[in-house]
XYZ file of C-alpha atoms in Angstrom:
610
model
C 2.283 -32.565 9.907
C -1.549 -32.064 12.310
C -1.759 -30.228 15.126
C -2.202 -31.288 18.295
C -4.849 -30.528 20.173
C -4.392 -30.115 24.259
C -7.235 -29.485 26.798
C -6.961 -28.066 30.379
C -8.968 -30.875 31.380
C -6.379 -33.642 30.145
C -3.585 -31.919 32.074
C -2.914 -33.322 35.157
C -1.016 -32.344 38.694
C 1.543 -31.498 37.588
C 5.819 -32.220 38.082
C 8.385 -29.987 37.435
C 10.301 -33.376 34.629
C 6.382 -33.791 32.797
C 6.176 -29.700 32.549
C 9.653 -29.301 30.334
C 9.219 -32.414 28.303
C 5.287 -31.167 27.291
C 7.224 -27.229 26.808
C 9.684 -29.321 24.551
C 6.857 -31.021 22.603
C 4.639 -28.362 21.991
C 7.367 -27.060 19.238
C 6.119 -23.150 18.905
C 2.057 -24.066 19.253
C 1.192 -21.242 20.499
C -2.201 -22.955 21.810
C -0.448 -25.741 23.843
C 2.084 -23.081 25.399
C -1.083 -22.291 26.656
C -2.700 -24.406 27.987
C 0.300 -25.768 29.895
C 1.182 -21.762 31.179
C -2.202 -21.358 32.952
C -2.550 -24.568 33.852
C 1.064 -25.152 36.138
C 1.793 -21.462 36.410
C -0.337 -21.675 39.263
C 1.746 -23.896 41.258
C 4.154 -22.784 43.544
C 6.519 -25.294 42.767
C 6.594 -24.704 38.773
C 5.784 -20.916 39.065
C 8.983 -19.914 40.521
C 11.313 -22.567 38.915
C 13.506 -20.096 36.392
C 14.787 -23.027 34.238
C 10.800 -24.569 33.275
C 10.337 -20.710 32.550
C 13.396 -20.186 30.455
C 12.045 -23.947 28.626
C 9.200 -22.196 28.031
C 10.586 -19.583 25.703
C 13.721 -20.500 24.214
C 16.556 -18.229 23.472
C 20.041 -17.409 21.345
C 23.450 -19.366 21.627
C 25.138 -16.630 21.652
C 24.892 -15.098 24.513
C 28.841 -14.197 24.395
C 28.192 -11.526 21.194
C 26.219 -9.277 23.617
C 28.155 -6.328 25.145
C 26.395 -4.347 27.877
C 27.806 -1.118 28.837
C 29.010 -1.803 33.103
C 30.460 -4.766 34.460
C 29.780 -8.664 34.599
C 30.630 -7.752 38.782
C 28.274 -4.794 39.104
C 23.957 -5.390 39.571
C 22.882 -2.599 37.703
C 18.970 -1.297 38.742
C 15.117 -2.655 36.795
C 15.246 0.587 35.750
C 18.950 0.527 33.727
C 18.608 -3.100 32.034
C 15.156 -1.471 30.552
C 17.224 0.510 28.956
C 19.339 -1.446 27.666
C 16.398 -3.977 26.301
C 14.625 -0.593 25.165
C 17.799 0.572 22.744
C 17.909 -3.419 21.687
C 14.611 -3.966 20.758
C 14.070 -0.747 18.643
C 17.393 -2.038 17.281
C 18.172 -3.864 13.717
C 18.568 -6.870 15.405
C 15.993 -7.073 17.902
C 15.727 -10.688 18.952
C 19.060 -9.986 20.724
C 17.113 -8.230 23.767
C 16.115 -11.717 25.317
C 19.546 -12.477 25.668
C 19.678 -9.316 27.908
C 16.930 -10.220 30.001
C 17.784 -13.859 30.171
C 21.390 -12.640 31.685
C 19.138 -10.271 34.006
C 17.475 -13.430 35.290
C 20.746 -14.779 35.820
C 21.698 -11.693 37.683
C 18.394 -12.582 40.000
C 16.569 -8.596 38.890
C 12.938 -9.030 39.272
C 11.286 -7.169 35.243
C 9.516 -4.060 35.862
C 6.440 -3.194 34.230
C 8.675 -1.405 32.038
C 10.909 -4.663 30.960
C 7.936 -6.676 28.919
C 6.084 -3.950 26.398
C 10.264 -4.140 24.564
C 10.560 -7.867 25.508
C 6.893 -7.917 23.537
C 7.840 -5.809 20.391
C 10.949 -7.281 20.379
C 9.123 -11.564 19.580
C 6.639 -9.611 17.789
C 9.274 -9.152 15.214
C 11.206 -12.737 14.890
C 9.295 -15.245 13.194
C 10.412 -18.266 15.324
C 8.873 -16.534 18.596
C 5.344 -16.411 20.203
C 4.419 -13.414 21.716
C 2.592 -15.453 24.041
C 5.386 -17.721 25.192
C 7.211 -14.405 26.862
C 3.031 -14.556 29.179
C 4.223 -17.391 32.243
C 6.822 -14.452 32.972
C 4.003 -11.721 33.106
C 2.105 -13.846 35.223
C 5.300 -15.244 37.438
C 5.741 -12.044 38.245
C 2.592 -10.493 38.971
C 2.249 -7.908 35.994
C -0.521 -10.023 34.574
C -2.719 -7.796 36.126
C -0.979 -4.467 34.755
C -3.163 -3.334 31.817
C -0.355 -1.793 30.095
C 1.657 -4.552 30.079
C -1.430 -6.459 29.001
C -1.926 -3.885 26.577
C 1.155 -4.925 24.812
C 1.065 -8.360 24.366
C -2.742 -7.693 22.809
C -0.644 -5.724 20.452
C 2.752 -7.762 19.656
C -0.332 -11.368 18.959
C -1.052 -8.141 15.883
C 2.293 -7.435 14.994
C 3.049 -11.204 15.066
C 0.143 -12.217 13.179
C -2.168 -14.058 15.515
C -5.240 -12.271 16.056
C -6.835 -15.131 17.890
C -5.236 -15.259 20.212
C -4.962 -11.341 20.736
C -8.485 -10.593 20.949
C -8.627 -14.283 23.337
C -6.218 -12.492 25.809
C -8.802 -9.354 25.298
C -11.721 -11.094 26.106
C -9.892 -12.385 29.969
C -9.870 -8.506 31.007
C -13.368 -8.759 32.415
C -12.629 -4.162 32.866
C -10.959 -3.626 29.163
C -10.599 0.741 29.233
C -10.410 2.689 26.731
C -6.945 2.345 26.022
C -7.290 -2.100 26.100
C -9.972 -1.173 23.351
C -7.658 1.270 21.184
C -5.180 -1.261 20.790
C -7.175 -4.088 20.290
C -8.884 -2.620 17.313
C -5.821 -0.493 16.009
C -4.417 -4.058 16.216
C -6.800 -5.278 13.907
C -6.189 -1.773 11.964
C -2.126 -2.673 10.878
C -2.918 -6.299 9.873
C -5.172 -4.716 7.026
C -8.889 -6.600 9.024
C -10.190 -3.137 8.965
C -14.152 -4.402 9.245
C -12.966 -6.304 12.325
C -12.152 -2.719 13.610
C -14.934 -1.111 13.521
C -16.847 -3.511 14.526
C -14.845 -3.545 17.934
C -15.653 0.665 17.996
C -19.184 -0.259 17.785
C -18.637 -3.165 21.179
C -16.784 -0.800 22.774
C -19.842 2.535 22.539
C -22.152 -0.906 23.272
C -20.385 -1.149 26.303
C -20.548 2.523 27.153
C -16.881 2.833 27.309
C -16.057 6.748 26.639
C -14.223 7.370 23.512
C -11.068 9.242 23.383
C -9.348 11.309 20.720
C -7.099 8.088 19.942
C -9.955 6.021 19.887
C -11.494 8.854 16.984
C -7.848 8.571 15.208
C -7.366 5.635 15.148
C -10.708 5.230 13.782
C -11.045 7.476 11.392
C -8.233 6.490 9.277
C -9.890 3.383 8.762
C -12.409 4.410 7.500
C -10.541 6.504 4.641
C -8.698 2.837 4.409
C -12.170 1.605 3.228
C -13.304 5.176 1.568
C -16.564 4.553 3.881
C -17.243 7.769 3.666
C -20.910 7.172 5.381
C -19.346 5.642 8.420
C -15.954 8.188 8.668
C -19.275 10.913 9.040
C -20.904 9.114 11.507
C -17.980 9.285 13.591
C -17.134 13.024 13.212
C -20.781 13.489 13.774
C -20.789 11.595 16.900
C -17.567 13.304 19.125
C -18.796 16.711 17.414
C -22.640 16.236 18.527
C -20.945 14.823 22.490
C -18.190 17.081 23.029
C -16.296 14.781 24.032
C -13.036 14.263 22.588
C -10.855 17.513 22.006
C -10.650 18.448 18.337
C -6.755 18.942 18.578
C -3.896 18.805 15.832
C -4.341 14.823 15.571
C -7.431 14.508 15.633
C -8.318 17.685 13.093
C -5.949 15.391 10.905
C -7.842 11.980 10.356
C -10.761 14.221 10.038
C -8.816 16.065 6.830
C -7.280 12.417 5.551
C -10.420 10.684 6.121
C -12.437 12.932 4.020
C -9.654 13.108 1.719
C -9.277 9.999 0.799
C -12.852 9.232 0.336
C -12.451 11.556 -2.609
C -13.844 14.171 -0.163
C -12.124 16.970 -1.390
C -13.850 20.501 -0.148
C -14.775 19.060 2.997
C -10.931 17.718 3.076
C -10.462 21.589 2.667
C -12.884 22.846 4.879
C -12.308 21.123 8.510
C -8.838 21.696 7.407
C -9.005 25.489 7.463
C -11.050 25.128 10.684
C -8.261 23.301 12.377
C -7.556 25.577 15.027
C -3.484 24.627 14.944
C -1.810 22.402 12.360
C 0.247 21.145 11.097
C 2.697 18.662 8.727
C 0.764 15.333 9.219
C -2.299 17.910 8.425
C -0.641 19.700 5.385
C 0.381 16.052 4.495
C -3.378 14.549 4.656
C -4.964 18.048 2.058
C -1.983 17.591 0.208
C -2.662 14.058 -0.398
C -6.388 14.026 -0.780
C -5.898 16.683 -3.812
C -3.853 14.276 -5.925
C -5.324 11.016 -5.211
C -8.147 13.774 -6.558
C -6.224 13.937 -9.551
C -6.256 17.999 -8.759
C -3.244 18.295 -9.259
C -2.960 22.200 -9.350
C -4.671 22.907 -6.416
C -2.170 20.040 -4.830
C 0.576 22.214 -5.530
C -0.455 25.441 -4.456
C -1.595 24.097 -0.673
C 2.367 22.974 -0.931
C 3.222 26.508 -2.335
C 0.930 27.556 0.510
C 2.360 25.241 3.237
C 6.184 26.704 2.839
C 4.487 30.041 3.226
C 4.043 29.204 6.616
C 6.972 27.987 7.080
C 6.274 23.703 8.155
C 8.723 21.371 7.234
C 7.502 18.816 4.681
C 7.665 15.469 5.192
C 8.888 12.379 3.228
C 5.744 11.590 2.808
C 4.349 16.046 1.460
C 7.567 15.366 -0.943
C 5.727 11.775 -2.186
C 2.537 13.210 -2.685
C 4.271 16.450 -4.598
C 6.120 14.817 -7.363
C 3.031 12.286 -8.156
C 1.510 15.446 -8.815
C 4.031 16.789 -10.975
C 4.619 13.285 -12.630
C 1.041 13.207 -13.454
C 1.354 17.117 -14.998
C 4.711 16.870 -16.233
C 5.012 19.611 -14.833
C 9.266 19.457 -14.305
C 10.376 22.536 -13.370
C 7.845 22.152 -10.848
C 9.566 19.024 -10.682
C 13.176 19.576 -10.299
C 12.413 22.609 -7.386
C 11.292 20.040 -5.460
C 13.912 17.758 -5.707
C 16.453 20.403 -4.844
C 14.739 21.066 -2.380
C 14.832 18.287 -1.058
C 18.612 17.722 -0.688
C 19.139 21.543 0.560
C 16.678 19.769 3.359
C 19.269 17.331 3.397
C 16.143 14.475 3.200
C 17.058 11.303 3.418
C 16.500 9.201 0.060
C 13.965 6.260 0.964
C 12.375 4.240 -0.687
C 9.497 6.197 -1.185
C 10.286 9.053 -2.280
C 13.361 7.380 -4.931
C 10.352 5.661 -6.373
C 8.569 9.368 -7.292
C 11.787 11.231 -7.554
C 11.737 8.444 -10.303
C 8.405 7.738 -11.671
C 8.429 12.399 -11.594
C 11.638 11.829 -14.092
C 10.134 9.325 -16.214
C 7.050 10.763 -16.498
C 8.841 13.903 -17.593
C 10.513 12.460 -19.927
C 13.851 12.597 -18.456
C 15.112 8.897 -18.588
C 18.263 9.617 -17.789
C 17.683 11.811 -14.991
C 15.819 8.510 -13.695
C 18.530 6.499 -14.308
C 21.043 9.586 -12.528
C 18.517 9.060 -9.155
C 17.667 5.316 -9.662
C 22.231 4.520 -9.643
C 23.128 7.108 -6.228
C 20.227 4.633 -4.546
C 21.437 2.631 -1.696
C 19.857 -0.569 -1.005
C 18.055 -0.471 -3.429
C 14.201 -2.490 -2.559
C 11.992 -4.663 -4.866
C 10.003 -1.288 -5.262
C 12.837 1.217 -6.311
C 13.833 -1.871 -9.570
C 9.998 -1.996 -10.534
C 9.866 1.672 -10.471
C 12.948 1.698 -12.765
C 11.790 -1.088 -15.195
C 8.886 0.622 -16.186
C 9.831 3.911 -16.315
C 12.101 2.462 -19.370
C 9.205 0.119 -20.247
C 7.107 3.147 -20.301
C 9.321 5.241 -23.088
C 9.749 2.147 -24.916
C 12.935 0.347 -24.370
C 11.639 -2.810 -24.188
C 14.950 -5.014 -24.330
C 16.700 -1.663 -21.312
C 13.567 -2.769 -19.126
C 13.827 -6.321 -19.851
C 18.213 -6.356 -19.010
C 17.571 -4.524 -15.782
C 15.100 -6.896 -14.637
C 17.322 -9.588 -15.190
C 19.998 -7.185 -12.963
C 18.136 -7.221 -10.672
C 17.670 -10.945 -10.711
C 20.984 -11.578 -10.187
C 21.545 -8.577 -7.017
C 19.999 -11.047 -4.728
C 16.434 -8.930 -5.270
C 12.900 -11.550 -5.822
C 10.402 -9.843 -7.975
C 6.540 -9.681 -7.342
C 4.111 -9.696 -9.414
C 3.789 -5.443 -10.422
C 7.948 -6.622 -11.578
C 6.387 -9.191 -14.141
C 3.702 -6.542 -15.075
C 6.029 -4.016 -15.660
C 8.090 -6.400 -17.846
C 5.396 -8.337 -19.709
C 3.813 -4.439 -20.808
C 7.900 -3.722 -21.667
C 7.945 -6.589 -23.771
C 4.808 -5.785 -25.207
C 5.381 -2.155 -26.760
C 7.900 -3.717 -27.245
C 6.354 -6.582 -29.745
C 9.309 -9.328 -27.476
C 7.153 -12.119 -28.103
C 9.276 -15.057 -27.491
C 10.580 -12.904 -24.539
C 7.039 -12.387 -23.277
C 6.342 -16.107 -23.614
C 8.911 -17.455 -21.507
C 8.353 -14.903 -18.024
C 4.438 -15.610 -17.940
C 6.120 -19.078 -17.102
C 8.227 -18.122 -15.207
C 5.597 -16.112 -13.339
C 3.918 -19.302 -13.330
C 5.935 -21.883 -12.984
C 9.576 -20.577 -11.061
C 7.909 -18.618 -8.944
C 4.841 -20.214 -8.242
C 2.818 -16.506 -8.649
C -0.906 -16.893 -10.035
C -1.184 -14.545 -12.841
C -3.898 -11.318 -12.426
C -5.845 -10.454 -15.142
C -3.572 -7.879 -15.741
C -0.899 -9.880 -16.203
C -3.598 -11.997 -18.598
C -4.142 -8.221 -20.612
C -0.497 -7.164 -20.618
C -0.313 -11.370 -22.599
C -3.208 -11.122 -24.874
C -1.830 -6.839 -26.012
C 1.484 -9.134 -26.843
C 0.230 -11.440 -28.805
C -2.435 -9.717 -30.425
C 0.488 -6.740 -31.407
C 2.000 -9.529 -32.778
C -0.653 -10.337 -35.016
C -0.878 -13.961 -33.141
C -4.765 -13.022 -32.908
C -5.375 -16.608 -32.259
C -3.201 -18.034 -29.824
C -4.755 -15.234 -27.958
C -8.422 -16.033 -28.343
C -7.530 -18.918 -27.049
C -5.206 -17.258 -24.078
C -8.821 -15.698 -23.441
C -10.696 -19.304 -23.448
C -8.213 -20.661 -20.736
C -8.060 -18.164 -18.104
C -9.192 -19.528 -14.352
C -10.205 -15.971 -14.052
C -13.744 -14.211 -15.676
C -12.073 -11.996 -18.696
C -12.550 -8.697 -17.681
C -13.517 -5.761 -19.918
C -9.441 -4.662 -20.262
C -8.873 -8.159 -21.709
C -11.322 -7.736 -24.115
C -10.354 -4.321 -24.607
C -7.151 -5.764 -25.526
C -7.395 -8.523 -28.133
C -9.488 -5.809 -29.777
C -7.321 -2.832 -30.223
C -5.144 -5.755 -32.246
C -8.364 -6.738 -34.380
C -8.353 -3.171 -35.007
C -5.151 -3.182 -36.293
C -4.755 -5.860 -38.313
C -8.120 -5.389 -39.866
C -10.172 -8.778 -38.438
C -12.768 -7.387 -38.205
C -15.882 -10.047 -38.037
C -14.073 -10.988 -34.990
C -12.936 -7.240 -33.627
C -16.979 -6.970 -34.056
C -18.268 -9.928 -31.838
C -16.140 -8.079 -29.235
C -17.048 -4.597 -29.325
C -21.331 -5.964 -29.080
C -19.183 -7.517 -25.840
C -17.470 -5.150 -24.957
C -20.884 -2.513 -24.891
C -22.205 -5.149 -22.367
C -20.444 -5.087 -20.423
C -19.854 -1.536 -19.870
C -22.876 0.026 -20.515
C -21.904 3.880 -19.769
C -18.618 3.575 -21.241
C -18.728 6.409 -23.760
C -15.084 4.860 -25.203
C -16.482 1.474 -25.987
C -18.910 3.078 -28.437
C -16.554 4.976 -29.682
C -14.094 2.165 -30.313
C -17.388 -0.505 -32.112
C -18.460 3.112 -34.330
C -15.061 3.981 -35.299
C -14.218 0.278 -37.022
C -17.728 0.028 -38.442
C -16.314 3.096 -40.341
C -13.120 1.747 -41.124
C -14.631 -1.420 -42.854
C -17.211 0.651 -44.871
C -20.617 -0.339 -42.397
C -22.089 2.939 -42.583
C -25.580 2.152 -41.079
C -24.506 0.031 -38.686
C -21.791 3.377 -37.720
C -24.721 5.960 -37.008
C -27.015 2.376 -35.114
C -24.272 2.743 -32.301
C -23.683 6.461 -32.229
C -27.798 6.752 -32.141
C -27.319 3.956 -29.104
C -25.328 6.296 -27.380
C -27.402 8.885 -27.528
C -30.559 6.927 -26.481
C -28.620 5.299 -23.798
C -27.728 8.765 -22.674
C -24.104 8.580 -22.487
C -21.784 10.999 -22.350
C -18.299 11.117 -23.523
C -16.323 12.173 -20.647
C -13.295 15.278 -22.092
C -9.940 14.708 -22.271
C -7.834 16.482 -20.588
C -3.701 17.358 -20.670
C -1.314 20.438 -19.050
C 1.118 21.808 -20.479
C 4.601 23.197 -18.638
C 5.730 26.822 -20.103
C 8.517 28.687 -18.097
C 7.747 27.425 -14.988
C 3.545 27.798 -15.146
C 1.206 25.247 -15.248
C -1.304 25.403 -18.106
C -4.706 23.187 -18.208
C -6.361 21.903 -21.941
C -9.541 20.660 -22.010
C -10.814 18.973 -25.511
C -13.939 21.004 -26.396
C -12.779 23.997 -24.389
C -12.166 27.475 -25.580
C -12.382 28.849 -22.233
C -8.560 29.370 -21.953
C -7.545 33.160 -23.186
C -5.170 32.242 -25.834
C -7.445 29.407 -27.224
C -7.556 31.684 -30.836
C -4.024 32.267 -30.881
C -3.458 28.628 -29.206
C -5.218 27.763 -32.815
C -4.142 29.888 -35.115
C -0.204 28.988 -33.848
C -1.698 24.800 -34.266
C -3.757 25.845 -37.956
C -0.055 27.030 -38.988
C 1.865 23.585 -37.565
C -0.521 21.619 -40.172
C 0.442 24.175 -43.032
C 3.572 23.026 -42.654
C 3.035 19.372 -42.230
C 1.283 19.677 -45.698
C 3.806 21.232 -47.939
C 6.775 18.843 -45.956
C 4.284 16.098 -48.013
C 3.866 14.192 -44.549
C 0.616 11.857 -44.206
C -0.602 11.201 -40.997
C -2.612 7.827 -41.388
C -5.766 8.360 -39.055
C -6.863 5.164 -39.398
C -6.558 3.860 -35.979
C -8.169 7.627 -34.177
C -11.404 7.420 -32.702
C -13.262 10.187 -33.992
C -15.680 11.987 -33.094
C -18.767 9.758 -33.430
C -21.213 12.205 -31.293
C -20.614 14.581 -35.388
C -23.544 13.577 -37.992
């Protein structure tokens, strides 16, 4: 249905009946409501007609369901009404605050500057209401020039997804102060419009508005999310040079967070150490930064320092620490963290619960992971996805597949990640028919567009099962450009099923796609070696050296008696290096005596060795 366009010039001198009719016909259209309200609100006969304003704000009909903490004959003060509206707006049914507002108006109580921010917050959470519908009420009671109310309206419009209208309201404020600018910047940042938020910050500075700490915190957060270290450093330099912003725990934490998310962990640590006072946010930001940079050992060391300083961890801290334990396979450390969480009586939400399940599955403790999963109440999609992925990771394709159907039976709808996890399980378990059905279900029943990762899973599934032509056709029919991951899945299948000619073509194509990826050269060289094309294998090794492509050494961890040991390939710096080599040699001897034959045909050997 085409939305009707209104122009102010088309609206003639109003009367009550015509305004009421236009309001009902607008059907929540924000543009129409704004035109009508601005045009009509200036007329005393209309702006003081409460019935017309009530029509501008459609209210629920279940007024009787609201129980108030006073008798109906009482006339409580506006402060008491504001407190009730504020409490309801923060409850699980915020829309009922509108009913309380209607009851308040029936008693003839005039709203205050604290009434509308709570109402706007409630309306922004509802899909049935537009925050701008409260604007006529705000104007009627003379609160349209109040910065607190207007900034609340801007934030509510952003929260409800009406960014253009929020910017329009902001632009009408000719004397926008730092609070208004910060509300505008935060609105863009919270909706994911990071570039627009940073652009507003530049515009704010050009207009000569003085920046405060809250603005700097918001902009540093945006720079961190974007990974824009250049912009983040410029903001840092700005407030250090001007001295306008106080170096407090909030600005310091935002600075640590920005450098951490931008991959500059050493800088993050430097400014963390310079902070005069630290709180749980700054500690958590540094730990999360180390985890993001794959410096898991340092993350755990910082966590231990945090506990020594008697700082109580938050759910975000535990999530990062559990992720570090999962990536290192540090089961003892992870179990200690789990026990510490229980001692702290931490309420297990979906984020922490998923991190705990992920830690146990990656450490090989599937039963413990399933116990955590079963104990969690109100499982959301995030929890289901983590458990399905854990089963798939352990090769339990049937279990993963069955849990997927159990999730659907519980009323939880899958998302793209769910299908990626189940398709991965089908690939590792050889469930070809089930994988085909899931791929079709994703597209047709749930109307999802498969990503390149979904296609990679399907190619891997078909390729492992020997359906190379079907996999090749799937790649050919892809609506998006196949990535190296997709071609790599088919290349692996060619090696398994000895389709060397097809594998050679794909291998050469992979090197063109990723000329600096050492693994692509190694795989193609090993394919040539398997089919005894020694000259071609040597040529690939030579090409790799000529282009200066170097292999990234592999790295692994092992936990022994609570201590974590790190090993890097071809690195003899470990204190027990010679003893470990002797143990490995003894293992090889024992395997040989036991007539154990290793199939090395699928291993990628060191192609640099002549």
